[in-house]
Amino acid sequence: YSDFFLVELEKYGYNGSFVCKSRAKTMVDCSSVDGCATFYNKEKFEKIEEQAMEYQAVAISHYKEFSAHSEAFNRIITKDNVALAILLSTRKNKKKIVVANTHIHWNPIHSDVKMMQVQMLLSRLESLVQPPTTTSSTTRTTTTTTT
């Protein structure tokens, strides 16, 4: 991301954000770990907020809610899937837009894991689009791993 894509796209007026899959935390050199990236045109958009999410960490933080589904919980906490959501504002008329992308678990046998991951993402997106409780003219950037 930072060695190629960001460098190249910045030449054309783009900025971006990236989140590595969770396994990057356990590696000395995580430059080869994939993840989620979002790029946007800096002349047209301003980044208001960014949220990175590790499904594994969210599941662990909600252990009590998942305890009734222990088999599914045990499957989801072993996955290193992530999501990235960015709240942008158009520079022209200040309209807001949310752009999100994610790695959902690939295995078709684990459809319950996919559903839980999508549910977690939708919950996070819902919280991102809610109006802030305090008014502020500053740009907020938060990276969280729990809801």
mmCIF file of C-alpha atoms in Angstrom:
data_model
loop_
_atom_site.group_PDB
_atom_site.id
_atom_site.type_symbol
_atom_site.label_atom_id
_atom_site.label_comp_id
_atom_site.label_asym_id
_atom_site.label_seq_id
_atom_site.Cartn_x
_atom_site.Cartn_y
_atom_site.Cartn_z
ATOM 1 C CA TYR A 1 0.000 0.000 0.000
ATOM 2 C CA SER A 2 2.362 2.740 1.202
ATOM 3 C CA ASP A 3 5.277 1.702 -1.005
ATOM 4 C CA PHE A 4 3.357 1.555 -4.270
ATOM 5 C CA PHE A 5 -0.358 2.315 -4.433
ATOM 6 C CA LEU A 6 -0.382 5.401 -2.205
ATOM 7 C CA VAL A 7 2.768 6.821 -3.810
ATOM 8 C CA GLU A 8 1.446 6.322 -7.333
ATOM 9 C CA LEU A 9 -2.082 7.564 -6.676
ATOM 10 C CA GLU A 10 -0.871 10.654 -4.807
ATOM 11 C CA LYS A 11 0.683 11.752 -8.122
ATOM 12 C CA TYR A 12 -2.861 12.024 -9.477
ATOM 13 C CA GLY A 13 -4.347 13.870 -6.493
ATOM 14 C CA TYR A 14 -5.587 10.917 -4.467
ATOM 15 C CA ASN A 15 -5.198 10.097 -0.806
ATOM 16 C CA GLY A 16 -6.019 6.836 0.857
ATOM 17 C CA SER A 17 -6.381 4.712 3.945
ATOM 18 C CA PHE A 18 -5.388 1.113 4.570
ATOM 19 C CA VAL A 19 -5.916 -1.538 7.231
ATOM 20 C CA CYS A 20 -3.921 -4.786 7.300
ATOM 21 C CA LYS A 21 -5.461 -8.091 8.209
ATOM 22 C CA SER A 22 -5.050 -8.923 11.888
ATOM 23 C CA ARG A 23 -2.210 -11.393 11.345
ATOM 24 C CA ALA A 24 0.102 -8.463 10.524
ATOM 25 C CA LYS A 25 0.437 -7.840 14.270
ATOM 26 C CA THR A 26 2.253 -11.155 14.651
ATOM 27 C CA MET A 27 4.762 -10.577 11.844
ATOM 28 C CA VAL A 28 8.099 -8.801 11.765
ATOM 29 C CA ASP A 29 7.591 -7.748 8.141
ATOM 30 C CA CYS A 30 3.918 -7.173 7.468
ATOM 31 C CA SER A 31 4.404 -5.457 4.090
ATOM 32 C CA SER A 32 3.145 -8.539 2.261
ATOM 33 C CA VAL A 33 -0.081 -8.856 4.280
ATOM 34 C CA ASP A 34 -3.218 -7.939 2.382
ATOM 35 C CA GLY A 35 -6.041 -5.871 3.756
ATOM 36 C CA CYS A 36 -8.518 -3.185 2.726
ATOM 37 C CA ALA A 37 -7.650 0.092 1.038
ATOM 38 C CA THR A 38 -9.801 3.018 -0.032
ATOM 39 C CA PHE A 39 -8.617 5.929 -2.169
ATOM 40 C CA TYR A 40 -10.378 9.221 -2.819
ATOM 41 C CA ASN A 41 -9.736 12.374 -4.860
ATOM 42 C CA LYS A 42 -8.418 15.075 -2.466
ATOM 43 C CA GLU A 43 -9.780 17.908 -4.619
ATOM 44 C CA LYS A 44 -13.318 16.538 -4.493
ATOM 45 C CA PHE A 45 -13.485 14.989 -1.009
ATOM 46 C CA GLU A 46 -12.377 15.662 2.530
ATOM 47 C CA LYS A 47 -11.975 12.755 4.942
ATOM 48 C CA ILE A 48 -14.087 13.338 8.046
ATOM 49 C CA GLU A 49 -13.640 10.043 9.845
ATOM 50 C CA GLU A 50 -12.063 6.660 9.343
ATOM 51 C CA GLN A 51 -12.769 3.427 11.182
ATOM 52 C CA ALA A 52 -10.840 0.207 10.852
ATOM 53 C CA MET A 53 -12.411 -2.913 12.272
ATOM 54 C CA GLU A 54 -11.043 -6.337 13.099
ATOM 55 C CA TYR A 55 -13.960 -8.760 13.262
ATOM 56 C CA GLN A 56 -12.011 -11.024 15.595
ATOM 57 C CA ALA A 57 -11.582 -8.252 18.180
ATOM 58 C CA VAL A 58 -15.219 -7.181 17.912
ATOM 59 C CA ALA A 59 -16.370 -10.760 18.477
ATOM 60 C CA ILE A 60 -14.134 -11.138 21.522
ATOM 61 C CA SER A 61 -15.408 -7.867 22.984
ATOM 62 C CA HIS A 62 -18.976 -9.177 22.621
ATOM 63 C CA TYR A 63 -18.289 -12.629 24.012
ATOM 64 C CA LYS A 64 -21.428 -12.736 26.169
ATOM 65 C CA GLU A 65 -23.645 -12.037 23.155
ATOM 66 C CA PHE A 66 -21.961 -14.818 21.173
ATOM 67 C CA SER A 67 -21.811 -17.364 24.003
ATOM 68 C CA ALA A 68 -25.079 -18.988 22.918
ATOM 69 C CA HIS A 69 -23.428 -19.731 19.583
ATOM 70 C CA SER A 70 -20.094 -21.048 20.851
ATOM 71 C CA GLU A 71 -19.310 -23.071 17.724
ATOM 72 C CA ALA A 72 -19.712 -20.017 15.488
ATOM 73 C CA PHE A 73 -17.852 -17.851 17.999
ATOM 74 C CA ASN A 74 -14.922 -20.275 17.995
ATOM 75 C CA ARG A 75 -14.801 -20.095 14.196
ATOM 76 C CA ILE A 76 -14.967 -16.300 13.985
ATOM 77 C CA ILE A 77 -12.206 -15.595 16.504
ATOM 78 C CA THR A 78 -9.710 -17.588 14.441
ATOM 79 C CA LYS A 79 -10.262 -15.435 11.337
ATOM 80 C CA ASP A 80 -8.183 -12.337 10.623
ATOM 81 C CA ASN A 81 -10.718 -10.541 8.436
ATOM 82 C CA VAL A 82 -10.983 -6.749 8.589
ATOM 83 C CA ALA A 83 -13.087 -3.851 7.344
ATOM 84 C CA LEU A 84 -12.387 -0.207 6.591
ATOM 85 C CA ALA A 85 -15.025 2.537 6.558
ATOM 86 C CA ILE A 86 -14.406 6.161 5.657
ATOM 87 C CA LEU A 87 -16.780 9.069 6.029
ATOM 88 C CA LEU A 88 -16.115 11.640 3.314
ATOM 89 C CA SER A 89 -17.566 15.067 2.651
ATOM 90 C CA THR A 90 -17.773 16.608 -0.802
ATOM 91 C CA ARG A 91 -15.838 19.848 -0.949
ATOM 92 C CA LYS A 92 -18.376 21.383 -3.328
ATOM 93 C CA ASN A 93 -21.601 21.082 -1.315
ATOM 94 C CA LYS A 94 -20.525 19.318 1.921
ATOM 95 C CA LYS A 95 -22.667 16.224 1.267
ATOM 96 C CA LYS A 96 -21.462 13.194 3.180
ATOM 97 C CA ILE A 97 -20.770 9.753 1.805
ATOM 98 C CA VAL A 98 -19.587 6.565 3.487
ATOM 99 C CA VAL A 99 -17.257 4.259 1.602
ATOM 100 C CA ALA A 100 -16.597 0.845 3.101
ATOM 101 C CA ASN A 101 -14.820 -2.292 2.039
ATOM 102 C CA THR A 102 -14.110 -5.522 3.773
ATOM 103 C CA HIS A 103 -12.568 -8.950 3.758
ATOM 104 C CA ILE A 104 -15.316 -11.420 4.612
ATOM 105 C CA HIS A 105 -14.343 -15.007 5.410
ATOM 106 C CA TRP A 106 -14.102 -16.951 2.165
ATOM 107 C CA ASN A 107 -15.244 -20.465 3.112
ATOM 108 C CA PRO A 108 -18.813 -21.194 1.893
ATOM 109 C CA ILE A 109 -19.233 -23.795 4.643
ATOM 110 C CA HIS A 110 -19.013 -21.020 7.267
ATOM 111 C CA SER A 111 -21.972 -18.931 6.152
ATOM 112 C CA ASP A 112 -22.687 -18.122 9.812
ATOM 113 C CA VAL A 113 -19.262 -16.465 10.116
ATOM 114 C CA LYS A 114 -19.966 -14.394 7.012
ATOM 115 C CA MET A 115 -23.341 -13.308 8.407
ATOM 116 C CA MET A 116 -21.847 -12.302 11.755
ATOM 117 C CA GLN A 117 -19.101 -10.319 10.025
ATOM 118 C CA VAL A 118 -21.619 -8.490 7.832
ATOM 119 C CA GLN A 119 -23.792 -7.797 10.889
ATOM 120 C CA MET A 120 -20.787 -6.311 12.703
ATOM 121 C CA LEU A 121 -19.934 -4.164 9.672
ATOM 122 C CA LEU A 122 -23.499 -2.874 9.300
ATOM 123 C CA SER A 123 -23.597 -2.020 12.986
ATOM 124 C CA ARG A 124 -20.344 -0.091 12.655
ATOM 125 C CA LEU A 125 -21.578 1.715 9.534
ATOM 126 C CA GLU A 126 -24.778 2.671 11.326
ATOM 127 C CA SER A 127 -22.759 4.244 14.147
ATOM 128 C CA LEU A 128 -20.578 6.054 11.611
ATOM 129 C CA VAL A 129 -23.494 7.772 9.890
ATOM 130 C CA GLN A 130 -25.228 8.841 13.108
ATOM 131 C CA PRO A 131 -24.881 12.570 13.735
ATOM 132 C CA PRO A 132 -22.133 13.375 16.263
ATOM 133 C CA THR A 133 -23.301 14.142 19.780
ATOM 134 C CA THR A 134 -21.122 17.239 19.986
ATOM 135 C CA THR A 135 -20.503 19.843 17.335
ATOM 136 C CA SER A 136 -16.945 20.254 16.257
ATOM 137 C CA SER A 137 -15.262 21.811 13.270
ATOM 138 C CA THR A 138 -12.242 19.535 13.517
ATOM 139 C CA THR A 139 -11.708 16.378 11.507
ATOM 140 C CA ARG A 140 -12.063 13.228 13.581
ATOM 141 C CA THR A 141 -10.041 10.141 12.793
ATOM 142 C CA THR A 142 -10.663 7.082 14.879
ATOM 143 C CA THR A 143 -9.339 3.610 14.426
ATOM 144 C CA THR A 144 -11.088 1.138 16.642
ATOM 145 C CA THR A 145 -11.302 -2.589 16.934
ATOM 146 C CA THR A 146 -14.367 -2.872 19.118
ATOM 147 C CA THR A 147 -17.908 -1.544 18.999
#
